[in-house]
mmCIF file with all atom_site columns, C-alpha atoms in Angstrom:
data_model
loop_
_atom_site.group_PDB
_atom_site.id
_atom_site.type_symbol
_atom_site.label_atom_id
_atom_site.label_alt_id
_atom_site.label_comp_id
_atom_site.label_asym_id
_atom_site.label_entity_id
_atom_site.label_seq_id
_atom_site.pdbx_PDB_ins_code
_atom_site.Cartn_x
_atom_site.Cartn_y
_atom_site.Cartn_z
_atom_site.occupancy
_atom_site.B_iso_or_equiv
_atom_site.pdbx_formal_charge
_atom_site.auth_seq_id
_atom_site.auth_comp_id
_atom_site.auth_asym_id
_atom_site.auth_atom_id
_atom_site.pdbx_PDB_model_num
ATOM 1   C CA . MET A 1 1   ? -93.764  40.213 153.252 1.00 42.00 ? 847 MET A CA 1
ATOM 2   C CA . SER A 1 2   ? -92.337  41.826 156.371 1.00 44.00 ? 848 SER A CA 1
ATOM 3   C CA . THR A 1 3   ? -94.632  43.610 158.780 1.00 46.00 ? 849 THR A CA 1
ATOM 4   C CA . LEU A 1 4   ? -94.465  46.821 160.762 1.00 54.00 ? 850 LEU A CA 1
ATOM 5   C CA . ASP A 1 5   ? -93.669  44.801 163.902 1.00 55.00 ? 851 ASP A CA 1
ATOM 6   C CA . THR A 1 6   ? -90.178  44.116 162.546 1.00 59.00 ? 852 THR A CA 1
ATOM 7   C CA . LEU A 1 7   ? -89.576  47.706 161.433 1.00 77.00 ? 853 LEU A CA 1
ATOM 8   C CA . ASP A 1 8   ? -86.198  49.042 162.623 1.00 89.00 ? 854 ASP A CA 1
ATOM 9   C CA . LEU A 1 9   ? -86.940  52.750 163.048 1.00 92.00 ? 855 LEU A CA 1
ATOM 10  C CA . LYS A 1 10  ? -83.330  53.642 163.924 1.00 93.00 ? 856 LYS A CA 1
ATOM 11  C CA . LYS A 1 11  ? -82.186  52.146 160.616 1.00 95.00 ? 857 LYS A CA 1
ATOM 12  C CA . PHE A 1 12  ? -84.747  54.123 158.629 1.00 96.00 ? 858 PHE A CA 1
ATOM 13  C CA . GLU A 1 13  ? -83.926  57.275 160.590 1.00 96.00 ? 859 GLU A CA 1
ATOM 14  C CA . ALA A 1 14  ? -80.229  56.835 159.703 1.00 96.00 ? 860 ALA A CA 1
ATOM 15  C CA . ILE A 1 15  ? -81.054  56.263 156.019 1.00 96.00 ? 861 ILE A CA 1
ATOM 16  C CA . LEU A 1 16  ? -83.274  59.341 155.902 1.00 98.00 ? 862 LEU A CA 1
ATOM 17  C CA . THR A 1 17  ? -80.759  61.517 157.746 1.00 97.00 ? 863 THR A CA 1
ATOM 18  C CA . ALA A 1 18  ? -77.902  60.460 155.449 1.00 98.00 ? 864 ALA A CA 1
ATOM 19  C CA . GLU A 1 19  ? -80.006  61.177 152.361 1.00 98.00 ? 865 GLU A CA 1
ATOM 20  C CA . LYS A 1 20  ? -81.024  64.559 153.756 1.00 98.00 ? 866 LYS A CA 1
ATOM 21  C CA . THR A 1 21  ? -77.372  65.480 154.357 1.00 98.00 ? 867 THR A CA 1
ATOM 22  C CA . LYS A 1 22  ? -76.464  64.496 150.790 1.00 97.00 ? 868 LYS A CA 1
ATOM 23  C CA . ILE A 1 23  ? -79.345  66.476 149.309 1.00 97.00 ? 869 ILE A CA 1
ATOM 24  C CA . GLU A 1 24  ? -78.564  69.542 151.433 1.00 97.00 ? 870 GLU A CA 1
ATOM 25  C CA . ARG A 1 25  ? -74.970  69.489 150.126 1.00 97.00 ? 871 ARG A CA 1
ATOM 26  C CA . ASN A 1 26  ? -76.308  69.380 146.562 1.00 95.00 ? 872 ASN A CA 1
ATOM 27  C CA . ILE A 1 27  ? -78.698  72.242 147.307 1.00 95.00 ? 873 ILE A CA 1
ATOM 28  C CA . ALA A 1 28  ? -75.805  74.343 148.599 1.00 94.00 ? 874 ALA A CA 1
ATOM 29  C CA . LEU A 1 29  ? -73.761  73.623 145.459 1.00 92.00 ? 875 LEU A CA 1
ATOM 30  C CA . ILE A 1 30  ? -76.649  74.543 143.166 1.00 89.00 ? 876 ILE A CA 1
ATOM 31  C CA . LYS A 1 31  ? -77.243  77.790 145.060 1.00 89.00 ? 877 LYS A CA 1
ATOM 32  C CA . VAL A 1 32  ? -73.582  78.712 144.628 1.00 88.00 ? 878 VAL A CA 1
ATOM 33  C CA . GLU A 1 33  ? -73.859  77.977 140.910 1.00 83.00 ? 879 GLU A CA 1
ATOM 34  C CA . ILE A 1 34  ? -77.052  80.015 140.565 1.00 80.00 ? 880 ILE A CA 1
ATOM 35  C CA . ASN A 1 35  ? -75.478  82.956 142.378 1.00 80.00 ? 881 ASN A CA 1
ATOM 36  C CA . SER A 1 36  ? -72.338  82.815 140.225 1.00 76.00 ? 882 SER A CA 1
ATOM 37  C CA . ILE A 1 37  ? -74.110  82.748 136.843 1.00 64.00 ? 883 ILE A CA 1
ATOM 38  C CA . GLY A 1 38  ? -73.203  85.835 134.906 1.00 55.00 ? 884 GLY A CA 1
ATOM 39  C CA . MET A 1 39  ? -70.445  86.871 137.291 1.00 55.00 ? 885 MET A CA 1
ATOM 40  C CA . ASP A 1 40  ? -67.653  85.390 135.190 1.00 53.00 ? 886 ASP A CA 1
ATOM 41  C CA . GLY A 1 41  ? -67.293  88.516 133.096 1.00 52.00 ? 887 GLY A CA 1
ATOM 42  C CA . GLU A 1 42  ? -69.306  90.223 130.446 1.00 53.00 ? 888 GLU A CA 1
ATOM 43  C CA . ILE A 1 43  ? -71.771  88.297 128.394 1.00 54.00 ? 889 ILE A CA 1
ATOM 44  C CA . ASP A 1 44  ? -71.514  89.664 124.888 1.00 59.00 ? 890 ASP A CA 1
ATOM 45  C CA . GLU A 1 45  ? -73.267  87.167 122.741 1.00 70.00 ? 891 GLU A CA 1
ATOM 46  C CA . ILE A 1 46  ? -76.899  86.230 122.529 1.00 63.00 ? 892 ILE A CA 1
ATOM 47  C CA . ILE A 1 47  ? -75.994  82.536 122.360 1.00 62.00 ? 893 ILE A CA 1
ATOM 48  C CA . ASP A 1 48  ? -74.039  82.806 125.625 1.00 67.00 ? 894 ASP A CA 1
ATOM 49  C CA . MET A 1 49  ? -76.992  84.552 127.251 1.00 65.00 ? 895 MET A CA 1
ATOM 50  C CA . ALA A 1 50  ? -79.370  81.845 126.029 1.00 71.00 ? 896 ALA A CA 1
ATOM 51  C CA . GLU A 1 51  ? -77.126  79.074 127.367 1.00 72.00 ? 897 GLU A CA 1
ATOM 52  C CA . ILE A 1 52  ? -76.908  80.807 130.736 1.00 74.00 ? 898 ILE A CA 1
ATOM 53  C CA . GLU A 1 53  ? -80.695  81.197 130.848 1.00 76.00 ? 899 GLU A CA 1
ATOM 54  C CA . ILE A 1 54  ? -81.175  77.490 130.097 1.00 78.00 ? 900 ILE A CA 1
ATOM 55  C CA . GLU A 1 55  ? -78.661  76.529 132.812 1.00 81.00 ? 901 GLU A CA 1
ATOM 56  C CA . ASN A 1 56  ? -80.340  78.894 135.249 1.00 81.00 ? 902 ASN A CA 1
ATOM 57  C CA . ASN A 1 57  ? -83.790  77.425 134.571 1.00 85.00 ? 903 ASN A CA 1
ATOM 58  C CA . THR A 1 58  ? -82.432  73.893 134.929 1.00 87.00 ? 904 THR A CA 1
ATOM 59  C CA . ASP A 1 59  ? -80.712  74.773 138.206 1.00 88.00 ? 905 ASP A CA 1
ATOM 60  C CA . HIS A 1 60  ? -83.884  76.354 139.612 1.00 89.00 ? 906 HIS A CA 1
ATOM 61  C CA . THR A 1 61  ? -85.960  73.311 138.621 1.00 92.00 ? 907 THR A CA 1
ATOM 62  C CA . LEU A 1 62  ? -83.454  70.943 140.214 1.00 93.00 ? 908 LEU A CA 1
ATOM 63  C CA . LEU A 1 63  ? -83.247  73.129 143.311 1.00 94.00 ? 909 LEU A CA 1
ATOM 64  C CA . GLU A 1 64  ? -87.030  73.023 143.717 1.00 95.00 ? 910 GLU A CA 1
ATOM 65  C CA . LYS A 1 65  ? -87.049  69.223 143.314 1.00 97.00 ? 911 LYS A CA 1
ATOM 66  C CA . LEU A 1 66  ? -84.307  68.776 145.910 1.00 97.00 ? 912 LEU A CA 1
ATOM 67  C CA . GLU A 1 67  ? -86.007  71.142 148.363 1.00 97.00 ? 913 GLU A CA 1
ATOM 68  C CA . ASN A 1 68  ? -89.216  69.115 147.984 1.00 97.00 ? 914 ASN A CA 1
ATOM 69  C CA . GLU A 1 69  ? -87.245  65.922 148.709 1.00 97.00 ? 915 GLU A CA 1
ATOM 70  C CA . VAL A 1 70  ? -85.890  67.483 151.910 1.00 98.00 ? 916 VAL A CA 1
ATOM 71  C CA . GLU A 1 71  ? -89.450  68.372 152.927 1.00 98.00 ? 917 GLU A CA 1
ATOM 72  C CA . GLU A 1 72  ? -90.531  64.745 152.376 1.00 98.00 ? 918 GLU A CA 1
ATOM 73  C CA . ILE A 1 73  ? -87.570  63.484 154.401 1.00 98.00 ? 919 ILE A CA 1
ATOM 74  C CA . ASN A 1 74  ? -88.379  65.931 157.210 1.00 98.00 ? 920 ASN A CA 1
ATOM 75  C CA . ALA A 1 75  ? -91.981  64.712 157.175 1.00 98.00 ? 921 ALA A CA 1
ATOM 76  C CA . ALA A 1 76  ? -90.806  61.081 157.377 1.00 98.00 ? 922 ALA A CA 1
ATOM 77  C CA . LEU A 1 77  ? -88.452  61.919 160.267 1.00 97.00 ? 923 LEU A CA 1
ATOM 78  C CA . ASN A 1 78  ? -91.355  63.653 161.992 1.00 97.00 ? 924 ASN A CA 1
ATOM 79  C CA . ARG A 1 79  ? -93.511  60.535 161.529 1.00 96.00 ? 925 ARG A CA 1
ATOM 80  C CA . ILE A 1 80  ? -90.733  58.496 163.156 1.00 95.00 ? 926 ILE A CA 1
ATOM 81  C CA . ALA A 1 81  ? -90.696  60.913 166.109 1.00 94.00 ? 927 ALA A CA 1
ATOM 82  C CA . LEU A 1 82  ? -94.495  60.747 166.403 1.00 94.00 ? 928 LEU A CA 1
ATOM 83  C CA . GLY A 1 83  ? -94.602  56.956 166.107 1.00 92.00 ? 929 GLY A CA 1
ATOM 84  C CA . THR A 1 84  ? -96.639  56.992 162.887 1.00 94.00 ? 930 THR A CA 1
ATOM 85  C CA . TYR A 1 85  ? -93.855  56.061 160.459 1.00 96.00 ? 931 TYR A CA 1
ATOM 86  C CA . GLY A 1 86  ? -94.760  53.076 158.316 1.00 95.00 ? 932 GLY A CA 1
ATOM 87  C CA . ILE A 1 87  ? -98.505  53.586 158.686 1.00 95.00 ? 933 ILE A CA 1
ATOM 88  C CA . CYS A 1 88  ? -100.474 54.368 155.507 1.00 96.00 ? 934 CYS A CA 1
ATOM 89  C CA . GLU A 1 89  ? -101.957 57.865 155.700 1.00 95.00 ? 935 GLU A CA 1
ATOM 90  C CA . LYS A 1 90  ? -105.004 56.756 153.684 1.00 95.00 ? 936 LYS A CA 1
ATOM 91  C CA . SER A 1 91  ? -105.879 53.317 155.029 1.00 94.00 ? 937 SER A CA 1
ATOM 92  C CA . GLY A 1 92  ? -104.161 53.234 158.422 1.00 94.00 ? 938 GLY A CA 1
ATOM 93  C CA . LYS A 1 93  ? -102.600 49.884 157.501 1.00 94.00 ? 939 LYS A CA 1
ATOM 94  C CA . PRO A 1 94  ? -98.885  49.124 157.829 1.00 94.00 ? 940 PRO A CA 1
ATOM 95  C CA . ILE A 1 95  ? -96.765  49.997 154.798 1.00 95.00 ? 941 ILE A CA 1
ATOM 96  C CA . PRO A 1 96  ? -94.775  46.913 153.744 1.00 93.00 ? 942 PRO A CA 1
ATOM 97  C CA . ILE A 1 97  ? -91.118  47.123 154.756 1.00 93.00 ? 943 ILE A CA 1
ATOM 98  C CA . GLU A 1 98  ? -90.129  46.324 151.176 1.00 93.00 ? 944 GLU A CA 1
ATOM 99  C CA . ARG A 1 99  ? -91.870  49.525 150.057 1.00 95.00 ? 945 ARG A CA 1
ATOM 100 C CA . LEU A 1 100 ? -90.198  51.544 152.791 1.00 95.00 ? 946 LEU A CA 1
ATOM 101 C CA . ARG A 1 101 ? -86.815  50.137 151.813 1.00 94.00 ? 947 ARG A CA 1
ATOM 102 C CA . ALA A 1 102 ? -87.446  51.194 148.213 1.00 95.00 ? 948 ALA A CA 1
ATOM 103 C CA . ASN A 1 103 ? -88.900  54.570 149.238 1.00 96.00 ? 949 ASN A CA 1
ATOM 104 C CA . PRO A 1 104 ? -88.201  55.496 152.877 1.00 96.00 ? 950 PRO A CA 1
ATOM 105 C CA . THR A 1 105 ? -90.427  58.582 152.597 1.00 97.00 ? 951 THR A CA 1
ATOM 106 C CA . ALA A 1 106 ? -93.484  56.573 151.491 1.00 97.00 ? 952 ALA A CA 1
ATOM 107 C CA . ARG A 1 107 ? -96.704  57.829 153.050 1.00 96.00 ? 953 ARG A CA 1
ATOM 108 C CA . THR A 1 108 ? -99.089  55.227 151.655 1.00 96.00 ? 954 THR A CA 1
ATOM 109 C CA . ILE A 1 109 ? -99.275  51.626 150.586 1.00 94.00 ? 955 ILE A CA 1
ATOM 110 C CA . VAL A 1 110 ? -99.518  51.012 146.859 1.00 88.00 ? 956 VAL A CA 1
ATOM 111 C CA . ASN A 1 111 ? -103.124 51.300 145.644 1.00 79.00 ? 957 ASN A CA 1
ATOM 112 C CA . ALA A 1 112 ? -104.338 52.610 149.003 1.00 56.00 ? 958 ALA A CA 1
#
């Protein structure tokens, strides 16, 4: 198991920044879709209205999930800046690099 001493913060910062950029693009696309729902002309049928409502709810749920992911990435980037990245918030022990590779926004070790 790798330790915090061998942690390459620049690599994790690049991974987190790239993921944030990708998510922000998806957020922008979803917002465009949400804003365009119902603008394609008149909605005359109840079934069409129901389908639009389902799509709208799905888009809002996905948007919320993606915005939460951006918040987690921002928090991880902040931990890098503060020098606390890779330290378990519960136990104060180093988070294994394998866990950080699998989940770069991890705040705790497993079973902390």
